[in-house]
């Protein structure tokens, strides 16, 4: 049965305290999921034929948990975010108006490597003089994409000195619309290679998409109040943490890893190619020759924190695994995104939120404490705690600095028996009140 989505915000209080059933019901209402889709989410079902279409040599499936982050407000639209874990940062951003985003057109780059060109300069001229013919050939490969306004839009040529001699690199700039684009770009690169060989007199070697998607960029910005963050000193410490990453590649790799904790999870949930996104993000971070943070943090005129992210967004909502994996399709439905451009912008907001959560934890309380409470909640649940008891047991373990399964079980036993003692103290009074 299809459930009609109801208009509600994504600011859902204490979402983490709800049972899985209650959370699912909220997600179902928010996104209009059918009962069947809810069932698929519960089991993570990936039918055999779908799995077979995703990779070769399939022997099984690897289920992983799919969580939902609430509180995301991006360009005044509410989002529930599959597989992100950071909603506190999103809540702080919401209090200041949420995230504002923008992005370029969805242009990917396809490269054709030409070697052994008798004259690289003549090859460049010949190729550029036949640009239209080459673009036409590329566009014949995907009339549907062209009819949607996409397709090969431009061609550029670079003469590249290399270890094995000078090469001529022809690059197709392809508007991929709502697809990630690897398939279409690779097909186009292969199709134009024979023309390029003829024009250059060289030999075509590689014909493949570039994962440095620097023409498909998403940006997000948000403000976070100093009071929500824990004071002006925390703002200063976060800005100092950013300055550290900007000055030092050892720190910067970890800083960007914190961003990618959000981005990669988001891409995994939506069936996008996490390896392509990771490669593009780190190469983009190093594009000036100095490996730099993907985010920037500064203090605004009110003393609050301002964050900014710029990241390649080679993500799609059609084609590939996004269309094959049932949970990926459901994740996209939960997100309620209409275009790949929108998906990329929300992804950028998630990366910014995740980075802030890490920096705040590091700058304000030390990461171990932050990690510890999540770990402690997991241990409490493993010991059998449910509902509010999870937090009570977890907090006690964190305070004692003894986050262990045996201690969780002891605390839980104490908690259960003190609850039942309290209940039995109440019983005689109730008995008096209502004597039968
Ligand atoms: C851990 O998964 C991510 C962090 O190390 C990121 C960071 O240091 O900024 C906490």
Short mmCIF file of N, CA, C and O in Angstrom, two decimals, residues 60-137:
data_model
loop_
_atom_site.label_atom_id
_atom_site.label_comp_id
_atom_site.label_asym_id
_atom_site.label_seq_id
_atom_site.Cartn_x
_atom_site.Cartn_y
_atom_site.Cartn_z
N UNK A 60 27.04 -13.79 -2.43
CA UNK A 60 26.16 -13.44 -1.31
C UNK A 60 25.95 -11.94 -1.27
O UNK A 60 26.28 -11.23 -2.21
N UNK A 61 25.41 -11.47 -0.15
CA UNK A 61 25.21 -10.03 0.04
C UNK A 61 25.78 -9.64 1.39
O UNK A 61 25.95 -10.49 2.28
N UNK A 62 26.06 -8.36 1.56
CA UNK A 62 26.65 -7.86 2.81
C UNK A 62 25.74 -6.78 3.37
O UNK A 62 25.85 -5.61 2.99
N UNK A 63 24.82 -7.13 4.25
CA UNK A 63 23.90 -6.10 4.78
C UNK A 63 24.61 -5.18 5.78
O UNK A 63 25.43 -5.65 6.57
N UNK A 64 24.34 -3.90 5.72
CA UNK A 64 24.86 -2.96 6.71
C UNK A 64 23.69 -2.08 7.18
O UNK A 64 22.72 -1.92 6.46
N UNK A 65 23.78 -1.53 8.40
CA UNK A 65 22.64 -0.76 8.91
C UNK A 65 22.40 0.53 8.13
O UNK A 65 23.36 1.16 7.68
N UNK A 66 21.15 0.89 7.98
CA UNK A 66 20.78 2.14 7.30
C UNK A 66 20.08 3.03 8.32
O UNK A 66 18.96 2.73 8.73
N UNK A 67 20.76 4.08 8.75
CA UNK A 67 20.14 5.02 9.69
C UNK A 67 19.61 6.24 8.94
O UNK A 67 19.81 6.37 7.74
N UNK A 68 18.93 7.09 9.67
CA UNK A 68 18.40 8.32 9.07
C UNK A 68 18.80 9.49 9.96
O UNK A 68 18.61 9.43 11.18
N UNK A 69 19.34 10.54 9.36
CA UNK A 69 19.61 11.76 10.12
C UNK A 69 18.45 12.73 9.89
O UNK A 69 18.05 12.95 8.75
N UNK A 70 17.96 13.29 10.98
CA UNK A 70 16.85 14.24 10.88
C UNK A 70 17.42 15.66 10.91
O UNK A 70 18.64 15.84 10.98
N UNK A 71 16.54 16.63 10.86
CA UNK A 71 16.90 18.04 11.10
C UNK A 71 17.53 18.79 9.94
O UNK A 71 17.85 19.97 10.08
N UNK A 72 17.75 18.14 8.79
CA UNK A 72 18.42 18.86 7.70
C UNK A 72 17.44 19.81 7.00
O UNK A 72 16.39 19.38 6.52
N UNK A 73 17.82 21.07 6.96
CA UNK A 73 17.06 22.08 6.23
C UNK A 73 18.02 22.68 5.20
O UNK A 73 19.01 23.31 5.56
N UNK A 74 17.72 22.43 3.92
CA UNK A 74 18.63 22.88 2.86
C UNK A 74 17.81 23.73 1.88
O UNK A 74 16.82 23.24 1.31
N UNK A 75 18.21 24.97 1.71
CA UNK A 75 17.46 25.93 0.86
C UNK A 75 15.97 25.92 1.23
O UNK A 75 15.10 25.83 0.36
N UNK A 76 15.70 25.93 2.52
CA UNK A 76 14.34 25.99 3.09
C UNK A 76 13.52 24.72 2.85
O UNK A 76 12.31 24.72 3.10
N UNK A 77 14.13 23.66 2.35
CA UNK A 77 13.40 22.39 2.18
C UNK A 77 13.90 21.39 3.22
O UNK A 77 15.11 21.30 3.48
N UNK A 78 12.96 20.65 3.79
CA UNK A 78 13.33 19.66 4.80
C UNK A 78 13.75 18.34 4.17
O UNK A 78 13.12 17.87 3.22
N UNK A 79 14.81 17.76 4.73
CA UNK A 79 15.29 16.46 4.23
C UNK A 79 15.53 15.50 5.38
O UNK A 79 16.02 15.90 6.44
N UNK A 80 15.18 14.24 5.14
CA UNK A 80 15.68 13.16 5.99
C UNK A 80 16.83 12.54 5.20
O UNK A 80 16.70 12.28 4.00
N UNK A 81 17.94 12.29 5.88
CA UNK A 81 19.16 11.87 5.16
C UNK A 81 19.49 10.41 5.47
O UNK A 81 19.85 10.09 6.61
N UNK A 82 19.42 9.54 4.46
CA UNK A 82 19.75 8.14 4.71
C UNK A 82 21.23 7.95 4.99
O UNK A 82 22.07 8.52 4.31
N UNK A 83 21.51 7.17 5.98
CA UNK A 83 22.83 6.70 6.36
C UNK A 83 23.78 7.77 6.90
O UNK A 83 24.94 7.51 7.13
N UNK A 84 23.28 8.99 7.08
CA UNK A 84 24.13 9.98 7.75
C UNK A 84 23.89 9.81 9.24
O UNK A 84 22.83 9.33 9.65
N UNK A 85 24.87 10.17 10.04
CA UNK A 85 24.65 10.00 11.47
C UNK A 85 24.63 11.33 12.21
O UNK A 85 24.33 11.38 13.38
N UNK A 86 24.96 12.40 11.49
CA UNK A 86 25.12 13.66 12.20
C UNK A 86 23.90 14.55 12.08
O UNK A 86 23.74 15.23 11.09
N UNK A 87 23.01 14.52 13.07
CA UNK A 87 21.89 15.46 12.96
C UNK A 87 21.98 16.61 13.94
O UNK A 87 21.26 17.57 13.82
N UNK A 88 22.92 16.52 14.90
CA UNK A 88 23.03 17.63 15.85
C UNK A 88 23.55 18.88 15.14
O UNK A 88 23.04 19.99 15.33
N UNK A 89 24.56 18.69 14.27
CA UNK A 89 25.09 19.83 13.52
C UNK A 89 24.00 20.41 12.62
O UNK A 89 23.89 21.63 12.46
N UNK A 90 23.18 19.51 12.04
CA UNK A 90 22.10 19.98 11.17
C UNK A 90 21.10 20.79 11.99
O UNK A 90 20.57 21.81 11.51
N UNK A 91 20.86 20.37 13.22
CA UNK A 91 19.91 21.09 14.09
C UNK A 91 20.45 22.50 14.39
O UNK A 91 19.72 23.48 14.36
N UNK A 92 21.77 22.57 14.65
CA UNK A 92 22.36 23.89 14.92
C UNK A 92 22.28 24.79 13.68
O UNK A 92 22.03 25.99 13.80
N UNK A 93 22.51 24.20 12.50
CA UNK A 93 22.43 24.99 11.26
C UNK A 93 21.00 25.48 11.05
O UNK A 93 20.76 26.64 10.68
N UNK A 94 20.03 24.60 11.31
CA UNK A 94 18.61 24.94 11.15
C UNK A 94 18.25 26.18 11.97
O UNK A 94 17.53 27.06 11.51
N UNK A 95 18.80 26.23 13.20
CA UNK A 95 18.48 27.37 14.07
C UNK A 95 18.93 28.68 13.45
O UNK A 95 18.45 29.76 13.80
N UNK A 96 19.86 28.62 12.53
CA UNK A 96 20.37 29.84 11.87
C UNK A 96 19.93 29.90 10.41
O UNK A 96 20.58 30.50 9.57
N UNK A 97 18.85 29.20 10.06
CA UNK A 97 18.31 29.28 8.70
C UNK A 97 18.64 28.10 7.81
O UNK A 97 18.23 28.06 6.65
N UNK A 98 19.44 27.17 8.30
CA UNK A 98 19.76 25.96 7.51
C UNK A 98 20.91 26.18 6.54
O UNK A 98 21.63 27.18 6.62
N UNK A 99 21.05 25.25 5.61
CA UNK A 99 22.14 25.31 4.63
C UNK A 99 21.67 26.04 3.38
O UNK A 99 20.52 25.89 2.96
N UNK A 100 22.59 26.78 2.78
CA UNK A 100 22.35 27.38 1.46
C UNK A 100 23.33 26.72 0.50
O UNK A 100 24.51 26.58 0.83
N UNK A 101 22.84 26.34 -0.66
CA UNK A 101 23.71 25.59 -1.57
C UNK A 101 23.66 26.15 -2.98
O UNK A 101 22.75 26.90 -3.35
N UNK A 102 24.62 25.74 -3.78
CA UNK A 102 24.62 26.06 -5.22
C UNK A 102 25.46 25.00 -5.91
O UNK A 102 26.17 24.24 -5.25
N UNK A 103 25.35 24.94 -7.23
CA UNK A 103 26.21 23.99 -7.95
C UNK A 103 26.34 24.39 -9.41
O UNK A 103 25.55 25.18 -9.93
N UNK A 104 27.35 23.80 -10.05
CA UNK A 104 27.56 24.03 -11.47
C UNK A 104 26.64 23.09 -12.26
O UNK A 104 25.92 22.27 -11.68
N UNK A 105 26.70 23.16 -13.57
CA UNK A 105 25.99 22.17 -14.40
C UNK A 105 26.67 20.81 -14.20
O UNK A 105 27.84 20.76 -13.81
N UNK A 106 25.95 19.70 -14.47
CA UNK A 106 26.53 18.37 -14.20
C UNK A 106 27.49 17.89 -15.30
O UNK A 106 27.21 16.94 -16.02
N UNK A 107 28.62 18.56 -15.42
CA UNK A 107 29.57 18.27 -16.51
C UNK A 107 30.66 17.30 -16.04
O UNK A 107 31.35 17.57 -15.05
N UNK A 108 30.80 16.20 -16.75
CA UNK A 108 31.90 15.26 -16.49
C UNK A 108 32.89 15.32 -17.65
O UNK A 108 32.53 15.72 -18.77
N UNK A 109 34.09 14.87 -17.38
CA UNK A 109 35.16 14.95 -18.39
C UNK A 109 35.53 13.54 -18.86
O UNK A 109 35.77 12.66 -18.04
N UNK A 110 35.57 13.35 -20.19
CA UNK A 110 36.03 12.07 -20.75
C UNK A 110 37.35 12.30 -21.45
O UNK A 110 37.47 13.22 -22.27
N UNK A 111 38.37 11.50 -21.14
CA UNK A 111 39.70 11.72 -21.72
C UNK A 111 40.04 10.68 -22.78
O UNK A 111 39.78 9.49 -22.59
N UNK A 112 40.66 11.15 -23.86
CA UNK A 112 41.25 10.23 -24.84
C UNK A 112 42.74 10.56 -24.91
O UNK A 112 43.12 11.70 -25.18
N UNK A 113 43.55 9.56 -24.63
CA UNK A 113 45.01 9.74 -24.64
C UNK A 113 45.54 9.38 -26.03
O UNK A 113 45.38 8.24 -26.47
N UNK A 114 46.17 10.35 -26.68
CA UNK A 114 46.75 10.08 -28.01
C UNK A 114 48.27 10.07 -27.87
O UNK A 114 48.85 11.06 -27.39
N UNK A 115 48.88 8.97 -28.29
CA UNK A 115 50.35 8.87 -28.21
C UNK A 115 50.90 8.78 -29.62
O UNK A 115 50.17 8.52 -30.58
N UNK A 116 52.18 9.01 -29.70
CA UNK A 116 52.92 8.91 -30.98
C UNK A 116 52.35 9.84 -32.05
O UNK A 116 52.28 9.46 -33.23
N UNK A 117 51.91 11.03 -31.66
CA UNK A 117 51.46 12.00 -32.67
C UNK A 117 52.71 12.61 -33.30
O UNK A 117 53.58 13.11 -32.57
N UNK A 118 52.81 12.62 -34.64
CA UNK A 118 54.02 13.16 -35.28
C UNK A 118 54.27 14.62 -34.86
O UNK A 118 55.40 15.01 -34.63
N UNK A 119 53.18 15.41 -34.80
CA UNK A 119 53.34 16.79 -34.33
C UNK A 119 52.19 17.11 -33.37
O UNK A 119 51.05 17.33 -33.81
N UNK A 120 52.46 17.13 -32.08
CA UNK A 120 51.38 17.41 -31.12
C UNK A 120 50.66 18.73 -31.42
O UNK A 120 49.45 18.81 -31.30
N UNK A 121 51.40 19.75 -31.81
CA UNK A 121 50.76 21.05 -32.08
C UNK A 121 49.80 20.94 -33.27
O UNK A 121 48.67 21.43 -33.22
N UNK A 122 50.24 20.27 -34.36
CA UNK A 122 49.36 20.08 -35.52
C UNK A 122 48.14 19.23 -35.14
O UNK A 122 47.02 19.49 -35.60
N UNK A 123 48.37 18.24 -34.31
CA UNK A 123 47.26 17.38 -33.87
C UNK A 123 46.22 18.23 -33.13
O UNK A 123 45.01 18.13 -33.39
N UNK A 124 46.72 19.07 -32.22
CA UNK A 124 45.80 19.93 -31.45
C UNK A 124 44.97 20.80 -32.41
O UNK A 124 43.73 20.86 -32.29
N UNK A 125 45.64 21.43 -33.37
CA UNK A 125 44.92 22.30 -34.31
C UNK A 125 43.89 21.52 -35.12
O UNK A 125 42.75 21.96 -35.30
N UNK A 126 44.30 20.35 -35.60
CA UNK A 126 43.39 19.56 -36.45
C UNK A 126 42.17 19.12 -35.64
O UNK A 126 41.02 19.17 -36.13
N UNK A 127 42.40 18.72 -34.41
CA UNK A 127 41.27 18.24 -33.57
C UNK A 127 40.31 19.40 -33.28
O UNK A 127 39.09 19.27 -33.43
N UNK A 128 40.89 20.55 -32.90
CA UNK A 128 40.02 21.68 -32.56
C UNK A 128 39.25 22.19 -33.79
O UNK A 128 38.12 22.63 -33.67
N UNK A 129 39.88 22.07 -34.99
CA UNK A 129 39.17 22.51 -36.20
C UNK A 129 37.99 21.59 -36.52
O UNK A 129 37.06 21.98 -37.23
N UNK A 130 38.04 20.36 -36.03
CA UNK A 130 36.94 19.42 -36.31
C UNK A 130 36.05 19.20 -35.08
O UNK A 130 35.38 18.17 -34.96
N UNK A 131 36.07 20.18 -34.22
CA UNK A 131 35.34 20.02 -32.94
C UNK A 131 33.89 19.61 -33.15
O UNK A 131 33.40 18.66 -32.51
N UNK A 132 33.19 20.29 -34.06
CA UNK A 132 31.76 20.01 -34.20
C UNK A 132 31.50 18.57 -34.65
O UNK A 132 30.62 17.89 -34.13
N UNK A 133 32.31 18.14 -35.61
CA UNK A 133 32.16 16.75 -36.10
C UNK A 133 32.37 15.75 -34.94
O UNK A 133 31.61 14.78 -34.79
N UNK A 134 33.34 16.04 -34.11
CA UNK A 134 33.64 15.13 -32.98
C UNK A 134 32.48 15.15 -31.96
O UNK A 134 32.04 14.10 -31.48
N UNK A 135 31.99 16.35 -31.68
CA UNK A 135 30.87 16.45 -30.73
C UNK A 135 29.64 15.72 -31.27
O UNK A 135 28.92 15.04 -30.53
N UNK A 136 29.42 15.86 -32.59
CA UNK A 136 28.26 15.17 -33.19
C UNK A 136 28.39 13.66 -33.02
O UNK A 136 27.43 12.97 -32.66
N UNK A 137 29.60 13.16 -33.27
CA UNK A 137 29.83 11.72 -33.13
C UNK A 137 29.55 11.28 -31.68
O UNK A 137 28.90 10.26 -31.43
#
